[in-house]
mmCIF file of C-alpha atoms in Angstrom:
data_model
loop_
_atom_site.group_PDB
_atom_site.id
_atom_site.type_symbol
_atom_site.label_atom_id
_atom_site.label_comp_id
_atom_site.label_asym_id
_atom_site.label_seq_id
_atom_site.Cartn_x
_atom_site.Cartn_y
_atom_site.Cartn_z
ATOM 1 C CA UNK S 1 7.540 -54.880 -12.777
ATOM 2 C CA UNK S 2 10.301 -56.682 -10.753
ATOM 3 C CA UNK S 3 12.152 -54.930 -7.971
ATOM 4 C CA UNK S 4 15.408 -54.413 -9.981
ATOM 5 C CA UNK S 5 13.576 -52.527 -12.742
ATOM 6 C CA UNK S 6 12.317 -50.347 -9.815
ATOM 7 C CA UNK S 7 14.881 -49.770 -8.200
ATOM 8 C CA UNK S 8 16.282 -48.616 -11.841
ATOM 9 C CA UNK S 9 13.718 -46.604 -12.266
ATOM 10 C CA UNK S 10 13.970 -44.841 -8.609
ATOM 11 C CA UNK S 11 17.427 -44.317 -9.304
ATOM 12 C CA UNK S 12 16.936 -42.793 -12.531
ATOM 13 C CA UNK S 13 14.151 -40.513 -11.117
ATOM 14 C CA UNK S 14 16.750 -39.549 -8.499
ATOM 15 C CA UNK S 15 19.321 -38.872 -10.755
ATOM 16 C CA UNK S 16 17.164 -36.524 -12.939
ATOM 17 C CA UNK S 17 16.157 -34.490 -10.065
ATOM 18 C CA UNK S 18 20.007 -34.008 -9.227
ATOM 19 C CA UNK S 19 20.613 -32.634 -12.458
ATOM 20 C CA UNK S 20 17.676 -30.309 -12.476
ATOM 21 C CA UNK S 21 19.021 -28.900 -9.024
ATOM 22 C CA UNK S 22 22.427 -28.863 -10.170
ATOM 23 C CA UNK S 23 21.193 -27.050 -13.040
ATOM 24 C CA UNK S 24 19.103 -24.256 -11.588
ATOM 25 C CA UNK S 25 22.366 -24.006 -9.098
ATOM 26 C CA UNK S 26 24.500 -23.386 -11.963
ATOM 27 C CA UNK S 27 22.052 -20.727 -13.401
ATOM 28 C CA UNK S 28 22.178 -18.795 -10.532
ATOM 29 C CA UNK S 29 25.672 -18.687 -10.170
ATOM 30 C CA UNK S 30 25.782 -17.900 -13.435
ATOM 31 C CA UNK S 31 23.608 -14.855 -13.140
ATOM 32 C CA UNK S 32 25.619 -13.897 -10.056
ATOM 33 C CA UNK S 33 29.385 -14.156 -11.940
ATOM 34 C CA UNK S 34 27.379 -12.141 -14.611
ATOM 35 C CA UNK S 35 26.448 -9.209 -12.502
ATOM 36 C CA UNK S 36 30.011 -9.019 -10.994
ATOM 37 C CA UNK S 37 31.405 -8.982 -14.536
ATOM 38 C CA UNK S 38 29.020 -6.438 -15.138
ATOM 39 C CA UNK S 39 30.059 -4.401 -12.477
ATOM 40 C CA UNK S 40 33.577 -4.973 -13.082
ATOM 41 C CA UNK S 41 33.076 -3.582 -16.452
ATOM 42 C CA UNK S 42 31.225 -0.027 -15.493
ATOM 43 C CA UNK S 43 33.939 0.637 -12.471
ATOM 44 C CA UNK S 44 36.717 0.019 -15.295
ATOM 45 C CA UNK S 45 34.071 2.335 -18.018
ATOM 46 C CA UNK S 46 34.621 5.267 -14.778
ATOM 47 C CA UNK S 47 38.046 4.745 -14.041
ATOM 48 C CA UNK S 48 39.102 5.076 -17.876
ATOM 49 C CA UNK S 49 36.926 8.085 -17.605
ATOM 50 C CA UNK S 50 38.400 9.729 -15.144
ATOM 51 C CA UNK S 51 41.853 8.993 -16.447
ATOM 52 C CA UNK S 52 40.934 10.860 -19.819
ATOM 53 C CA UNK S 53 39.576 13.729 -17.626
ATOM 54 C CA UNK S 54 42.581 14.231 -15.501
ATOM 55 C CA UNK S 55 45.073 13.957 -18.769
ATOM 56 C CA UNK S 56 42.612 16.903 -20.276
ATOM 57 C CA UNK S 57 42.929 18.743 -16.993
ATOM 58 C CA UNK S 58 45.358 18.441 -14.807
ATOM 59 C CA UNK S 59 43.699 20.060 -12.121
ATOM 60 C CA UNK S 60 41.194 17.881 -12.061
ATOM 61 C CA UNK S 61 43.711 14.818 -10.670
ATOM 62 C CA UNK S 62 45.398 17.512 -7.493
ATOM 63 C CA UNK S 63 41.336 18.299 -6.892
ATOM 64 C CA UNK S 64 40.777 14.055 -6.734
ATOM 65 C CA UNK S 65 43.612 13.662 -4.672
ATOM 66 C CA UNK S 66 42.441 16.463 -2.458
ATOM 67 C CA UNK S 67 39.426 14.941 -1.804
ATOM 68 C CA UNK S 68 40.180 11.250 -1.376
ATOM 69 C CA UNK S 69 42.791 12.996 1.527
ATOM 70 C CA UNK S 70 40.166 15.153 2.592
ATOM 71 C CA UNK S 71 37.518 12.099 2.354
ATOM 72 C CA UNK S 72 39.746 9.383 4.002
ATOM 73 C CA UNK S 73 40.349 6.322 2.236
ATOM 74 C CA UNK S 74 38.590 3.741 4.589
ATOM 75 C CA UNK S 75 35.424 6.329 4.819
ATOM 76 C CA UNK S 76 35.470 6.210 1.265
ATOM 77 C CA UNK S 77 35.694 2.899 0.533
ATOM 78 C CA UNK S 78 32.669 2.235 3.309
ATOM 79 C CA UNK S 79 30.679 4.970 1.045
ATOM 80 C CA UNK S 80 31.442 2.591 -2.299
ATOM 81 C CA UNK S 81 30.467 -0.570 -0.394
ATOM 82 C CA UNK S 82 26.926 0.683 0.806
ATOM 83 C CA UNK S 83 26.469 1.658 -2.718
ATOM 84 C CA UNK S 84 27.664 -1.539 -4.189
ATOM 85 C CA UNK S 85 25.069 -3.340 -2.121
ATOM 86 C CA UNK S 86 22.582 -0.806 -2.510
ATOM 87 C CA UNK S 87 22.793 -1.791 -6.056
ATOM 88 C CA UNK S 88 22.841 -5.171 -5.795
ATOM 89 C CA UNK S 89 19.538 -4.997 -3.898
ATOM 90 C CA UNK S 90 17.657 -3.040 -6.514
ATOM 91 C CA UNK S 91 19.126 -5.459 -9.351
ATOM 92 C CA UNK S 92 17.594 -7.974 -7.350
ATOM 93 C CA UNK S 93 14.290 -6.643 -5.996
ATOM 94 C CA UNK S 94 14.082 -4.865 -9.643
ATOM 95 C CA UNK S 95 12.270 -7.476 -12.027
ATOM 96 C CA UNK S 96 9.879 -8.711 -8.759
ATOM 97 C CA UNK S 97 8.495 -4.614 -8.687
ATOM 98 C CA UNK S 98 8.125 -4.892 -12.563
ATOM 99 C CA UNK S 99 5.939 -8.069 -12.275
ATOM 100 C CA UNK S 100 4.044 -6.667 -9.230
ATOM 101 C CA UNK S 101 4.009 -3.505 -11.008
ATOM 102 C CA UNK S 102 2.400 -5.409 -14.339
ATOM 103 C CA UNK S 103 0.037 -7.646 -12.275
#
């Protein structure tokens, strides 16, 4: 084989394993932008929730606002971002227990 066709051939072996990186890269992200969406969706699911709630009961909105007073709004917002990540973890560490789980 003469050295140009190699050196094609190097190239095109180094090219291919680019794209398979890039590739897996993009599948990841992918999977990550999914689980935000994801997430995105169930806090909007809870907040249409509890704006049905408090237009059934009134009450139920002065009682919220009570407690997010009560509560403090940086306090809570620490409590929501320990759970976020909390639940991020077990997404994650979820389908390695299943396969240790099956093996």
């Amino acid at each position: 084989m003469s050295a140009y066709k190699e050196k094609l051939a190097f190239r095109r072996e180094a090219l291919l394993l680019k794209v398979h990186a890039q590739r897996q890269l993009l599948s990841i992200q992918t999977q990550e932008l999914q689980q935000s969406i994801e997430f995105a969706e169930f806090s909007l699911n809870c907040a249409a929730k509890v704006v049905v709630a408090v237009r059934k009961k009134p009450i139920l909105g002065v009682v919220l606002a009570a407690a997010v007073y009560v509560v403090k709004p940086a306090r809570a917002l620490s409590v929501i971002t320990t759970s976020l990540r909390a639940w991020q973890t077990w997404r994650k560490l979820a389908p390695l227990l299943r396969q240790a789980g099956n093996q």
